[in-house]
XYZ file of N, CA, C and O in Angstrom:
504
model
N 59.558 127.326 -102.024
C 58.372 127.747 -101.295
C 58.454 127.419 -99.811
O 57.488 127.579 -99.092
N 59.609 126.934 -99.377
C 59.738 126.574 -97.967
C 59.672 127.814 -97.081
O 59.070 127.793 -96.013
N 60.287 128.912 -97.533
C 60.233 130.149 -96.752
C 58.812 130.693 -96.681
O 58.400 131.261 -95.672
N 58.062 130.501 -97.770
C 56.658 130.924 -97.772
C 55.869 130.113 -96.749
O 54.994 130.656 -96.068
N 56.183 128.836 -96.621
C 55.513 127.995 -95.620
C 55.823 128.503 -94.212
O 54.927 128.546 -93.354
N 57.072 128.914 -93.979
C 57.420 129.480 -92.672
C 56.655 130.772 -92.413
O 56.172 131.015 -91.306
N 56.537 131.593 -93.440
C 55.801 132.849 -93.319
C 54.335 132.597 -92.991
O 53.754 133.255 -92.120
N 53.715 131.653 -93.665
C 52.309 131.340 -93.402
C 52.124 130.745 -92.007
O 51.111 131.000 -91.352
N 53.080 129.963 -91.545
C 53.004 129.422 -90.188
C 53.064 130.543 -89.163
O 52.299 130.553 -88.194
N 53.955 131.496 -89.387
C 54.058 132.624 -88.461
C 52.773 133.444 -88.457
O 52.299 133.862 -87.396
N 52.197 133.692 -89.632
C 50.940 134.443 -89.687
C 49.809 133.696 -88.994
O 48.995 134.304 -88.295
N 49.737 132.385 -89.182
C 48.648 131.632 -88.543
C 48.785 131.642 -87.022
O 47.787 131.687 -86.308
N 50.018 131.620 -86.517
C 50.211 131.704 -85.070
C 49.886 133.096 -84.530
O 49.321 133.240 -83.448
N 50.208 134.130 -85.295
C 49.946 135.499 -84.849
C 48.461 135.842 -84.924
O 47.981 136.692 -84.164
N 47.721 135.195 -85.812
C 46.296 135.497 -85.969
C 45.466 135.121 -84.754
O 44.343 135.593 -84.613
N 46.004 134.287 -83.883
C 45.260 133.908 -82.683
C 45.045 135.095 -81.754
O 44.017 135.209 -81.107
N 46.000 135.999 -81.693
C 45.912 137.143 -80.778
C 45.332 138.386 -81.430
O 44.870 139.294 -80.734
N 45.319 138.457 -82.738
C 44.916 139.686 -83.414
C 43.429 140.044 -83.300
O 43.108 141.234 -83.273
N 42.485 139.101 -83.223
C 41.085 139.523 -83.076
C 40.822 140.349 -81.823
O 40.048 141.313 -81.865
N 41.462 140.017 -80.727
C 41.285 140.800 -79.496
C 41.820 142.211 -79.703
O 41.201 143.196 -79.300
N 42.965 142.324 -80.355
C 43.560 143.628 -80.609
C 42.706 144.450 -81.574
O 42.569 145.664 -81.407
N 42.130 143.800 -82.584
C 41.250 144.518 -83.502
C 39.993 145.007 -82.788
O 39.494 146.104 -83.072
N 39.473 144.205 -81.864
C 38.322 144.635 -81.087
C 38.668 145.855 -80.241
O 37.890 146.806 -80.152
N 39.837 145.844 -79.613
C 40.262 146.990 -78.816
C 40.466 148.227 -79.680
O 40.130 149.342 -79.277
N 40.979 148.043 -80.887
C 41.147 149.159 -81.816
C 39.790 149.750 -82.181
O 39.630 150.970 -82.218
N 38.802 148.908 -82.407
C 37.446 149.372 -82.686
C 36.869 150.117 -81.488
O 36.246 151.175 -81.641
N 37.101 149.602 -80.295
C 36.590 150.264 -79.088
C 37.240 151.634 -78.890
O 36.555 152.611 -78.562
N 38.541 151.718 -79.098
C 39.226 153.010 -78.973
C 38.709 153.989 -80.010
O 38.489 155.169 -79.723
N 38.489 153.511 -81.218
C 37.972 154.372 -82.293
C 36.593 154.910 -81.950
O 36.337 156.120 -82.093
N 35.706 154.050 -81.507
C 34.349 154.491 -81.187
C 34.321 155.428 -79.984
O 33.580 156.417 -79.967
N 35.128 155.138 -78.987
C 35.183 155.984 -77.795
C 35.715 157.374 -78.147
O 35.146 158.391 -77.749
N 36.798 157.425 -78.906
C 37.362 158.730 -79.273
C 36.445 159.476 -80.223
O 36.330 160.703 -80.153
N 35.742 158.769 -81.099
C 34.797 159.424 -82.007
C 33.636 160.031 -81.222
O 33.184 161.140 -81.525
N 33.167 159.323 -80.211
C 32.081 159.856 -79.390
C 32.531 161.107 -78.632
O 31.789 162.098 -78.548
N 33.744 161.069 -78.085
C 34.265 162.248 -77.398
C 34.422 163.432 -78.345
O 34.073 164.568 -78.010
N 34.931 163.169 -79.541
C 35.089 164.244 -80.526
C 33.747 164.812 -80.958
O 33.597 166.020 -81.135
N 32.780 163.952 -81.134
C 31.454 164.389 -81.564
C 30.818 165.292 -80.515
O 30.138 166.257 -80.846
N 31.067 164.986 -79.247
C 30.520 165.822 -78.181
C 31.303 167.124 -78.015
O 30.734 168.152 -77.667
N 32.612 167.094 -78.262
C 33.450 168.257 -77.989
C 33.473 169.279 -79.123
O 33.598 170.478 -78.867
N 33.352 168.829 -80.338
C 33.486 169.728 -81.488
C 32.136 170.321 -81.898
O 31.097 169.680 -81.739
N 32.144 171.538 -82.440
C 30.889 172.137 -82.913
C 30.377 171.402 -84.158
O 31.146 170.804 -84.909
N 29.066 171.448 -84.358
C 28.446 170.753 -85.498
C 28.882 171.346 -86.834
O 28.786 170.698 -87.865
N 29.362 172.568 -86.841
C 29.837 173.146 -88.093
C 31.139 172.476 -88.546
O 31.459 172.481 -89.736
N 31.873 171.878 -87.627
C 33.116 171.199 -87.966
C 32.901 169.697 -88.145
O 33.240 169.141 -89.177
N 32.351 169.059 -87.126
C 32.070 167.620 -87.193
C 30.563 167.466 -87.067
O 30.001 167.563 -85.986
N 29.941 167.209 -88.209
C 28.480 167.213 -88.255
C 27.839 165.865 -87.949
O 26.639 165.797 -87.697
N 28.613 164.785 -87.949
C 28.022 163.470 -87.702
C 29.042 162.550 -87.016
O 30.245 162.817 -87.008
N 28.526 161.480 -86.490
C 29.386 160.489 -85.832
C 30.325 159.812 -86.836
O 31.492 159.578 -86.498
N 29.891 159.496 -88.064
C 30.840 158.934 -89.030
C 32.010 159.873 -89.344
O 33.141 159.419 -89.548
N 31.762 161.178 -89.352
C 32.850 162.124 -89.584
C 33.829 162.084 -88.415
O 35.055 162.128 -88.618
N 33.320 161.987 -87.205
C 34.189 161.877 -86.025
C 34.971 160.565 -86.058
O 36.158 160.535 -85.705
N 34.316 159.489 -86.484
C 35.005 158.202 -86.591
C 36.093 158.279 -87.668
O 37.186 157.725 -87.489
N 35.800 158.976 -88.764
C 36.790 159.160 -89.825
C 38.031 159.881 -89.280
O 39.156 159.465 -89.527
N 37.811 160.937 -88.536
C 38.930 161.676 -87.959
C 39.725 160.794 -86.994
O 40.958 160.823 -86.990
N 39.033 159.984 -86.212
C 39.719 159.081 -85.281
C 40.554 158.044 -86.023
O 41.705 157.794 -85.663
N 39.981 157.451 -87.055
C 40.695 156.418 -87.818
C 41.908 157.012 -88.528
O 42.997 156.435 -88.516
N 41.718 158.173 -89.147
C 42.824 158.819 -89.852
C 43.931 159.194 -88.872
O 45.121 159.075 -89.178
N 43.556 159.608 -87.688
C 44.552 159.949 -86.669
C 45.260 158.701 -86.158
O 46.486 158.686 -86.014
N 44.506 157.635 -85.894
C 45.102 156.422 -85.345
C 46.034 155.737 -86.330
O 47.025 155.132 -85.927
N 45.720 155.819 -87.601
C 46.571 155.173 -88.598
C 47.684 156.090 -89.075
O 48.437 155.719 -89.976
N 47.787 157.270 -88.514
C 48.790 158.293 -88.826
C 48.788 158.692 -90.292
O 49.818 159.077 -90.839
N 47.626 158.598 -90.941
C 47.521 159.039 -92.327
C 47.432 160.559 -92.360
O 48.154 161.220 -93.093
N 46.522 161.128 -91.568
C 46.412 162.566 -91.420
C 46.121 163.308 -92.696
O 46.909 164.136 -93.137
N 44.981 163.037 -93.326
C 44.624 163.716 -94.575
C 44.476 165.223 -94.404
O 44.780 165.985 -95.289
N 43.962 165.649 -93.269
C 43.783 167.072 -93.033
C 42.465 167.613 -93.523
O 42.211 168.812 -93.424
N 41.593 166.755 -94.047
C 40.285 167.221 -94.504
C 39.374 167.575 -93.337
O 38.522 168.443 -93.447
N 39.566 166.922 -92.194
C 38.821 167.230 -90.975
C 39.848 167.418 -89.863
O 40.687 166.537 -89.635
N 39.789 168.531 -89.191
C 40.694 168.806 -88.076
C 39.887 169.373 -86.916
O 38.838 169.992 -87.133
N 40.346 169.183 -85.694
C 39.618 169.750 -84.558
C 39.779 171.271 -84.512
O 40.839 171.810 -84.848
N 38.711 171.955 -84.109
C 38.737 173.418 -84.000
C 38.902 173.890 -82.561
O 39.445 174.946 -82.317
N 38.406 173.107 -81.616
C 38.435 173.523 -80.218
C 39.670 172.962 -79.517
O 40.307 172.022 -79.991
N 39.971 173.551 -78.373
C 41.110 173.079 -77.579
C 40.841 171.683 -77.037
O 41.744 170.834 -77.028
N 39.618 171.437 -76.622
C 39.266 170.105 -76.105
C 39.407 169.057 -77.202
O 39.937 167.970 -76.979
N 38.944 169.394 -78.409
C 39.085 168.476 -79.537
C 40.539 168.192 -79.863
O 40.914 167.056 -80.162
N 41.377 169.217 -79.789
C 42.801 169.036 -80.036
C 43.431 168.144 -78.968
O 44.262 167.288 -79.275
N 43.015 168.305 -77.713
C 43.526 167.446 -76.645
C 43.074 165.998 -76.829
O 43.847 165.065 -76.579
N 41.830 165.820 -77.259
C 41.325 164.461 -77.509
C 42.131 163.804 -78.626
O 42.559 162.650 -78.510
N 42.347 164.542 -79.711
C 43.107 163.994 -80.833
C 44.549 163.702 -80.419
O 45.129 162.697 -80.824
N 45.118 164.558 -79.583
C 46.478 164.311 -79.090
C 46.527 163.028 -78.269
O 47.466 162.226 -78.392
N 45.527 162.822 -77.431
C 45.446 161.584 -76.661
C 45.275 160.367 -77.547
O 45.869 159.309 -77.293
N 44.476 160.511 -78.604
C 44.286 159.406 -79.548
C 45.602 159.082 -80.255
O 45.930 157.910 -80.466
N 46.366 160.116 -80.605
C 47.665 159.885 -81.261
C 48.594 159.077 -80.363
O 49.181 158.082 -80.795
N 48.724 159.497 -79.125
C 49.626 158.820 -78.198
C 49.135 157.397 -77.924
O 49.913 156.435 -77.954
N 47.842 157.241 -77.685
C 47.296 155.909 -77.390
C 47.452 154.973 -78.579
O 47.773 153.789 -78.403
N 47.231 155.486 -79.775
C 47.324 154.609 -80.942
C 48.758 154.197 -81.234
O 48.998 153.062 -81.651
N 49.718 155.075 -81.007
C 51.125 154.687 -81.201
C 51.501 153.592 -80.207
O 52.143 152.601 -80.574
N 51.093 153.757 -78.961
C 51.376 152.732 -77.958
C 50.629 151.438 -78.255
O 51.152 150.338 -78.073
N 49.394 151.566 -78.729
C 48.587 150.386 -79.022
C 49.130 149.640 -80.240
O 49.164 148.412 -80.249
N 49.540 150.369 -81.272
C 50.038 149.717 -82.489
C 51.366 148.994 -82.255
O 51.723 148.108 -83.008
N 52.092 149.371 -81.216
C 53.346 148.681 -80.907
C 53.081 147.262 -80.417
O 53.923 146.378 -80.593
N 51.911 147.025 -79.824
C 51.598 145.707 -79.282
C 51.480 144.638 -80.382
O 52.150 143.603 -80.294
N 50.655 144.845 -81.431
C 50.591 143.814 -82.471
C 51.915 143.610 -83.185
O 52.258 142.489 -83.550
N 52.680 144.680 -83.374
C 53.979 144.523 -84.017
C 54.906 143.660 -83.166
O 55.662 142.842 -83.694
N 54.834 143.828 -81.849
C 55.632 142.988 -80.959
C 55.198 141.535 -81.015
O 56.037 140.629 -81.006
N 53.892 141.304 -81.071
C 53.379 139.928 -81.142
C 53.799 139.270 -82.440
O 54.293 138.135 -82.462
N 53.639 139.975 -83.553
C 54.001 139.409 -84.852
C 55.517 139.199 -84.933
O 55.985 138.167 -85.411
N 56.286 140.164 -84.442
C 57.744 140.019 -84.455
C 58.211 138.845 -83.612
O 59.111 138.100 -84.016
N 57.608 138.678 -82.452
C 57.967 137.549 -81.591
C 57.615 136.218 -82.254
O 58.381 135.258 -82.179
N 56.470 136.175 -82.917
C 56.055 134.948 -83.597
C 57.009 134.609 -84.742
O 57.410 133.453 -84.905
N 57.386 135.614 -85.537
C 58.345 135.369 -86.603
C 59.688 134.889 -86.049
O 60.323 134.008 -86.623
N 60.096 135.448 -84.928
C 61.351 135.028 -84.308
C 61.275 133.576 -83.859
O 62.212 132.800 -84.072
N 60.167 133.184 -83.251
C 60.004 131.792 -82.816
C 60.006 130.837 -83.997
O 60.642 129.781 -83.963
N 59.278 131.198 -85.054
C 59.219 130.335 -86.245
C 60.596 130.245 -86.890
O 61.028 129.169 -87.313
N 61.304 131.366 -86.973
C 62.619 131.355 -87.608
C 63.614 130.511 -86.808
O 64.427 129.777 -87.383
N 63.559 130.581 -85.489
C 64.452 129.770 -84.659
C 64.120 128.281 -84.742
O 64.989 127.443 -84.526
N 62.869 127.957 -85.056
C 62.421 126.564 -85.127
C 62.273 126.104 -86.582
O 61.641 125.096 -86.849
N 62.859 126.825 -87.525
C 62.628 126.571 -88.943
C 63.134 125.211 -89.404
O 62.489 124.563 -90.226
N 64.264 124.741 -88.897
C 64.797 123.456 -89.358
C 63.842 122.318 -89.035
O 63.568 121.462 -89.884
N 63.340 122.291 -87.804
C 62.398 121.238 -87.422
C 61.107 121.334 -88.225
O 60.577 120.328 -88.692
N 60.612 122.559 -88.424
C 59.357 122.748 -89.157
C 59.501 122.346 -90.621
O 58.610 121.703 -91.188
N 60.621 122.703 -91.241
C 60.831 122.341 -92.636
C 61.024 120.842 -92.801
O 60.530 120.247 -93.769
N 61.725 120.205 -91.859
C 61.875 118.756 -91.905
C 60.523 118.071 -91.761
O 60.206 117.126 -92.494
N 59.706 118.554 -90.839
C 58.363 118.004 -90.658
C 57.530 118.175 -91.929
O 56.835 117.252 -92.354
N 57.616 119.343 -92.544
C 56.848 119.622 -93.762
C 57.308 118.720 -94.915
O 56.487 118.160 -95.643
N 58.638 118.558 -95.078
C 59.159 117.694 -96.152
C 58.756 116.233 -95.916
O 58.398 115.524 -96.858
N 58.833 115.781 -94.667
C 58.457 114.403 -94.348
C 56.989 114.167 -94.637
O 56.604 113.139 -95.209
N 56.152 115.127 -94.259
C 54.719 114.998 -94.511
C 54.423 114.946 -96.010
O 53.623 114.118 -96.466
N 55.098 115.791 -96.782
C 54.904 115.782 -98.234
C 55.367 114.464 -98.849
O 54.708 113.921 -99.742
N 56.498 113.935 -98.374
C 57.011 112.676 -98.900
C 56.078 111.520 -98.561
O 55.813 110.664 -99.405
N 55.564 111.494 -97.340
C 54.613 110.435 -96.965
C 53.338 110.527 -97.776
O 52.768 109.504 -98.186
N 52.866 111.724 -98.029
C 51.672 111.914 -98.851
C 51.930 111.441 -100.293
O 51.072 110.837 -100.915
N 53.133 111.685 -100.779
C 53.494 111.271 -102.128
C 53.553 109.742 -102.240
O 53.230 109.170 -103.282
N 53.936 109.078 -101.161
C 54.003 107.623 -101.158
C 52.640 106.985 -100.896
O 52.511 105.769 -100.874
N 51.622 107.784 -100.645
C 50.280 107.257 -100.492
C 49.801 107.131 -99.052
O 48.704 106.629 -98.813
N 50.579 107.576 -98.076
C 50.156 107.511 -96.686
C 49.388 108.784 -96.326
O 49.723 109.853 -96.762
N 48.377 108.599 -95.495
C 47.603 109.767 -95.037
C 47.581 109.816 -93.525
O 47.909 108.883 -92.855
């Protein structure tokens, strides 16, 4: 389970930066949904949740195809969302990758510290 401990350490270090990124993802989603809601006819996108659905599906590159833009402006907005989300999603992957690299390079010291702590706890020291 030592490798699992390294994995959890890397995740805990990466979680410090992720709330800001999740907030930005929410802001991009709401902004693009508002633009889509204004640009598309009500026969296509009838509510703000439908526009948000289209934004989320586009940003996550799932692309169900159940809702698509009909107007040229809507298509341009969705194209911008695609490009922005690909660039934005590269940021958390870089942060997580860098954190895993740091933990992996420091694994010997971390595992020694973890084993020493477990041994001291086993001997009754706190």
